[in-house]
Coordinates of C-alpha atoms and ligand atoms in Angstrom, one line a residue:
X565 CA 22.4 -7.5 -7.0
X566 CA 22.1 -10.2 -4.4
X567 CA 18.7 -10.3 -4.1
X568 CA 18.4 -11.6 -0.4
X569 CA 19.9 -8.3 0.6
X570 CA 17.5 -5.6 1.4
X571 CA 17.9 -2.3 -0.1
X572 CA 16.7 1.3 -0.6
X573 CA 15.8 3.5 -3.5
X574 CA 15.3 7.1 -3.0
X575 CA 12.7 8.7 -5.5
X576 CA 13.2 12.9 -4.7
X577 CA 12.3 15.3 -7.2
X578 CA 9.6 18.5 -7.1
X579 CA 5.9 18.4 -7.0
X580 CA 3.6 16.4 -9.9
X581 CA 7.0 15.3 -11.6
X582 CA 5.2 11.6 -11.8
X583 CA 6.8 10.3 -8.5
X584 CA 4.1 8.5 -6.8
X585 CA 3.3 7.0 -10.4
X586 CA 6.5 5.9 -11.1
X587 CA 7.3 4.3 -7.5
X588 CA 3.9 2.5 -7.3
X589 CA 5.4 0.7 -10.4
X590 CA 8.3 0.1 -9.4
X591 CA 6.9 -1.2 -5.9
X592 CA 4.5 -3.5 -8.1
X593 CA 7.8 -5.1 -10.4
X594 CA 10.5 -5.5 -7.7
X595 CA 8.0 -6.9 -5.3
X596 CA 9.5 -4.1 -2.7
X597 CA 7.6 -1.7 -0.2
X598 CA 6.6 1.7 -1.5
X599 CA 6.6 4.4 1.0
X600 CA 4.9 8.3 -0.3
X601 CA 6.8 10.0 2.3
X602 CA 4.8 13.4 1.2
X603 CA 2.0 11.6 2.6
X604 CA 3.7 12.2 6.1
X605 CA 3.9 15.7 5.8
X606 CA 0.4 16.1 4.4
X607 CA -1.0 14.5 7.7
X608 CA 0.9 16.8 9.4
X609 CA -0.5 19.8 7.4
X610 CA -3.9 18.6 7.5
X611 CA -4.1 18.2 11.1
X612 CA -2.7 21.6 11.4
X613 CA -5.6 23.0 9.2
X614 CA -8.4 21.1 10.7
X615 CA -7.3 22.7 14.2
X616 CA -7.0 26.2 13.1
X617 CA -3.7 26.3 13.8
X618 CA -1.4 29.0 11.3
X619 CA 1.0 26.8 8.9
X620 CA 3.9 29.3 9.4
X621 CA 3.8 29.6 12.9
X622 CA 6.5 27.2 13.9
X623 CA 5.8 27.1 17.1
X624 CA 1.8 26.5 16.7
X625 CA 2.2 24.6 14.9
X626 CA 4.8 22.4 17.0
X627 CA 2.2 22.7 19.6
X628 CA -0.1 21.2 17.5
X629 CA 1.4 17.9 16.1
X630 CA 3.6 17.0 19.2
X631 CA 1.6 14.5 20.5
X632 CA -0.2 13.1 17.5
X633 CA 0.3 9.9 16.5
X634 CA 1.5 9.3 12.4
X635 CA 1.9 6.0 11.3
X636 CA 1.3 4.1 7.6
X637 CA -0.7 1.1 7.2
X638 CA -0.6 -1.0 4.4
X639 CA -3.5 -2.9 2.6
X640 CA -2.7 -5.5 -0.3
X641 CA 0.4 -3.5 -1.0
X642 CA -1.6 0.2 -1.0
X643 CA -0.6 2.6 1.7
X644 CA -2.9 4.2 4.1
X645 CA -2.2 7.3 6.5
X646 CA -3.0 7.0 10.1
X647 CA -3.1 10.0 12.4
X648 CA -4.4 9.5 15.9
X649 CA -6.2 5.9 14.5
X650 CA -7.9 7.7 11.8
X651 CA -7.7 7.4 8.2
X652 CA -6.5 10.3 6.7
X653 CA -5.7 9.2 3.1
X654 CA -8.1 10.9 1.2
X655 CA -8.4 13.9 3.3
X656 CA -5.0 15.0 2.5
X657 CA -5.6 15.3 -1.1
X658 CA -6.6 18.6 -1.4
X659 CA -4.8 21.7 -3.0
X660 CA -5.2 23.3 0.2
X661 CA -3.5 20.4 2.2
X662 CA -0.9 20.8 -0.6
X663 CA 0.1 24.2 0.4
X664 CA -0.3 23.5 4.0
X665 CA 2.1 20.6 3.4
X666 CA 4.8 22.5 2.1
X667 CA 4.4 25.2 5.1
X668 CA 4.8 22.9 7.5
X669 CA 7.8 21.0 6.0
X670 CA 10.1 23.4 6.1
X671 CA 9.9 23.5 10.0
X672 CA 12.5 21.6 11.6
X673 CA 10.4 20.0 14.0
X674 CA 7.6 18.1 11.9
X675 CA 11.4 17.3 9.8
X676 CA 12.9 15.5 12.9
X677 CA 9.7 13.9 14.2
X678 CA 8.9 12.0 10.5
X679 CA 12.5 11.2 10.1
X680 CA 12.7 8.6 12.5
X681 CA 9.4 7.1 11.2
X682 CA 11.1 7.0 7.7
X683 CA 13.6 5.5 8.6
X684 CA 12.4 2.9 10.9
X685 CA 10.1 2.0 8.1
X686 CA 12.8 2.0 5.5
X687 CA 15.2 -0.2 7.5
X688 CA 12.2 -3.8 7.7
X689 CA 12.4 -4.6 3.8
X690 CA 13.7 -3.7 0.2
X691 CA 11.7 -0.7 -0.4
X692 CA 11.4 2.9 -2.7
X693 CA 10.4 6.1 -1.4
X694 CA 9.4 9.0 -2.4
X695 CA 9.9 12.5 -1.6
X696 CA 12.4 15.9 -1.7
X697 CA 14.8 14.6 0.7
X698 CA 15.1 10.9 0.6
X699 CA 18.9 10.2 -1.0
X700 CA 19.9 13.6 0.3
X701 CA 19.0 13.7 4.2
X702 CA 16.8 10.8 5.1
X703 CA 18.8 7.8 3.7
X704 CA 21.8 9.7 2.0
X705 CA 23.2 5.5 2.3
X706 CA 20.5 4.5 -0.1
X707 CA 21.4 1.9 -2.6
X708 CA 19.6 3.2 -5.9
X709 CA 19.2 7.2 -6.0
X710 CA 16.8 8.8 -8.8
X711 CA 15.5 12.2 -9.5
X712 CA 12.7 12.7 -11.5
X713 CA 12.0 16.5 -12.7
X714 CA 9.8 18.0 -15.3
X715 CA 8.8 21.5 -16.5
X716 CA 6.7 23.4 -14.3
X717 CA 3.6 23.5 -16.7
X718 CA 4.0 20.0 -17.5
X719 CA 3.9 18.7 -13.9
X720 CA 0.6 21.1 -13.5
X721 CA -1.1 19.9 -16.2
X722 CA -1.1 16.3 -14.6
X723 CA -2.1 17.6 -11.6
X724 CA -4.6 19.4 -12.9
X725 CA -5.9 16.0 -15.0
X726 CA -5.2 13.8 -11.6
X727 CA -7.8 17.0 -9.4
X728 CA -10.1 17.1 -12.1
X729 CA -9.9 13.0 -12.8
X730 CA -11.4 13.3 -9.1
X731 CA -13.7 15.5 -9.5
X732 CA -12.1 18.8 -7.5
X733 CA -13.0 22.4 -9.1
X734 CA -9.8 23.7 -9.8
X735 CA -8.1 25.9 -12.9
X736 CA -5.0 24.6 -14.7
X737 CA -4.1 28.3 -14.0
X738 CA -4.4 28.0 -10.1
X739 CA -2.5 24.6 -10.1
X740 CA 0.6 26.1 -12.0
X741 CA 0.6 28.8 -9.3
X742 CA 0.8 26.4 -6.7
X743 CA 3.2 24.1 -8.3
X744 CA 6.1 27.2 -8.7
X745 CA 5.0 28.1 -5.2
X746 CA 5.5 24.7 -3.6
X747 CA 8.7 24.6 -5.9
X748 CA 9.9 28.0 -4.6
X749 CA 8.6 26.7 -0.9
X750 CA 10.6 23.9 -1.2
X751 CA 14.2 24.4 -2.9
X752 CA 14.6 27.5 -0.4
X753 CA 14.0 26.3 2.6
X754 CA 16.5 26.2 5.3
X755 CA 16.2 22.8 6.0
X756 CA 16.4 19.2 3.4
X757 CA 15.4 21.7 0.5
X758 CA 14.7 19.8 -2.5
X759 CA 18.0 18.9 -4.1
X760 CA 19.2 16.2 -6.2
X761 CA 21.3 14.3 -4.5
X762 CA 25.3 14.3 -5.7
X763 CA 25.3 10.6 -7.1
X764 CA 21.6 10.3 -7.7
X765 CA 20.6 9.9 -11.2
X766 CA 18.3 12.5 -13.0
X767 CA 15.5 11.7 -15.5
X768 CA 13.6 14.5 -16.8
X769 CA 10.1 13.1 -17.8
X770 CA 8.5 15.6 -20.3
X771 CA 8.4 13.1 -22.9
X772 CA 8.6 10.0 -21.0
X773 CA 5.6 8.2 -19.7
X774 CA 5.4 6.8 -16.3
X775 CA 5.6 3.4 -17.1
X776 CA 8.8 4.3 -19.2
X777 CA 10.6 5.7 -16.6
X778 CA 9.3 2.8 -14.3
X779 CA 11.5 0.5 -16.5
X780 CA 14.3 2.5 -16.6
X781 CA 14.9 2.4 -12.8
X782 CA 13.9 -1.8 -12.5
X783 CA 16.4 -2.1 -15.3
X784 CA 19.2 0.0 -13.2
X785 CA 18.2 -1.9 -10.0
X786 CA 18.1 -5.3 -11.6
X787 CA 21.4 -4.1 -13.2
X788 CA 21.0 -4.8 -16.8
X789 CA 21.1 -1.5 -18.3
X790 CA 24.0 -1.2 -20.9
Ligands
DC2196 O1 5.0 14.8 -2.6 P1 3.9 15.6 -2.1 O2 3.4 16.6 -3.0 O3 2.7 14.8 -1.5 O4 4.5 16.4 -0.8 C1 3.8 17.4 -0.1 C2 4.8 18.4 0.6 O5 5.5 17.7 1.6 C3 5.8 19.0 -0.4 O6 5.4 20.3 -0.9 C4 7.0 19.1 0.4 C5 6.9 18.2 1.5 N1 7.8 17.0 1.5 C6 9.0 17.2 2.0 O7 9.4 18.3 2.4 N2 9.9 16.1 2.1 C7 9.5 14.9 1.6 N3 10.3 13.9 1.7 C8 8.2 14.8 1.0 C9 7.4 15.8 1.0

């Protein structure tokens, strides 16, 4: 591909499927952007939470995040998440936030109010993002789609390792929960459910490590698979 063109990968696929992983690799080979768009909609969540404010109540919760300010910052190629000047980034990390996350995606409004961001982002430089909606809704002209899935109790047990690996409290029992719960949350919703996108290409990672399908996708981008 002519490399002084700048392009998009979309990364969509459900929750713990290795996304963030994968893309931060990819990011680090191609020399390209990386943008964890989930991190958007955690904000959004988390804000939501720390005000009190019910997850499901659309209009609360519209109320609530109209005004604040989201934007991404990035520091020797990691991403930080600013809302209202403040560092969120490890704030949002929580199962709670998780689950607060998914609430509040499915409302239109926090959808239309972090598409623009997305995009504005996505159009500066080459870049890979990842999320549920990317090649589908948010740039459905995206050069490179991928979707990366997993079985539901493979993806929770590297949550559970990547909670635990941080020191949270949690039961590989409770993380499976929420990991068909946030699947559930997210396939049905009305709006950008989770779906893989007609031309994007799956990979199902159960037996593939992150690094393996890291390589797969430079190899696609840089064009020399066989
Ligand atoms: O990728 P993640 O687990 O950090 O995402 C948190 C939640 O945000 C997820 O349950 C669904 C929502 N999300 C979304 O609806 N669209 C995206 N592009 C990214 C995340």
């Amino acid at each position: 591909m002519d490399s002084s063109k700048i392009y998009a990968i979309a990364l969509d696929g459900p929750s713990g499927a290795g996304k963030s992983t994968v893309a931060k690799l990819v990011a680090k080979t191609l020399g390209i952007t990386y943008l964890d768009t989930g991190a958007l909609y955690r904000t959004l969540g988390y804000v939501c939470l720390k005000n009190g404010v019910d997850v499901n109540d659309g209009s609360a919760v519209e109320q609530c995040i109209k005004d604040v300010d989201v934007n991404i910052a990035y520091n020797g190629g990691v991403q930080s998440v600013i809302a209202d000047g403040v560092d969120v980034s490890s704030e949002i990390r929580t199962p709670e936030v998780s689950m607060a996350a998914s609430a509040v995606s499915a409302i239109p409004y926090v959808r239309q109010k972090l598409l623009g961001l997305q995009r504005g982002i996505a159009e500066k430089s080459s870049i890979i993002l990842d999320g549920r909606d990317i090649g589908t809704v948010v740039l459905p002209q995206a050069e490179f789609k991928f979707f990366l899935t997993a079985s539901a109790e493979e993806r929770a047990r590297r949550r559970f390792d990547e909670l635990t690996a941080k020191g949270q409290i949690v039961t590989y029992e409770d993380v499976l929960s929420d990991v068909v719960t946030r699947d559930r949350n997210d396939s049905t919703r009305a709006i950008a459910p989770l779906k893989r996108a007609d031309d994007a290409v799956e990979i199902n990672s159960d037996k593939m490590s992150a690094q393996e399908v890291a390589d797969y996708i430079c190899s696609a981008v840089n064009g020399d698979l066989i």
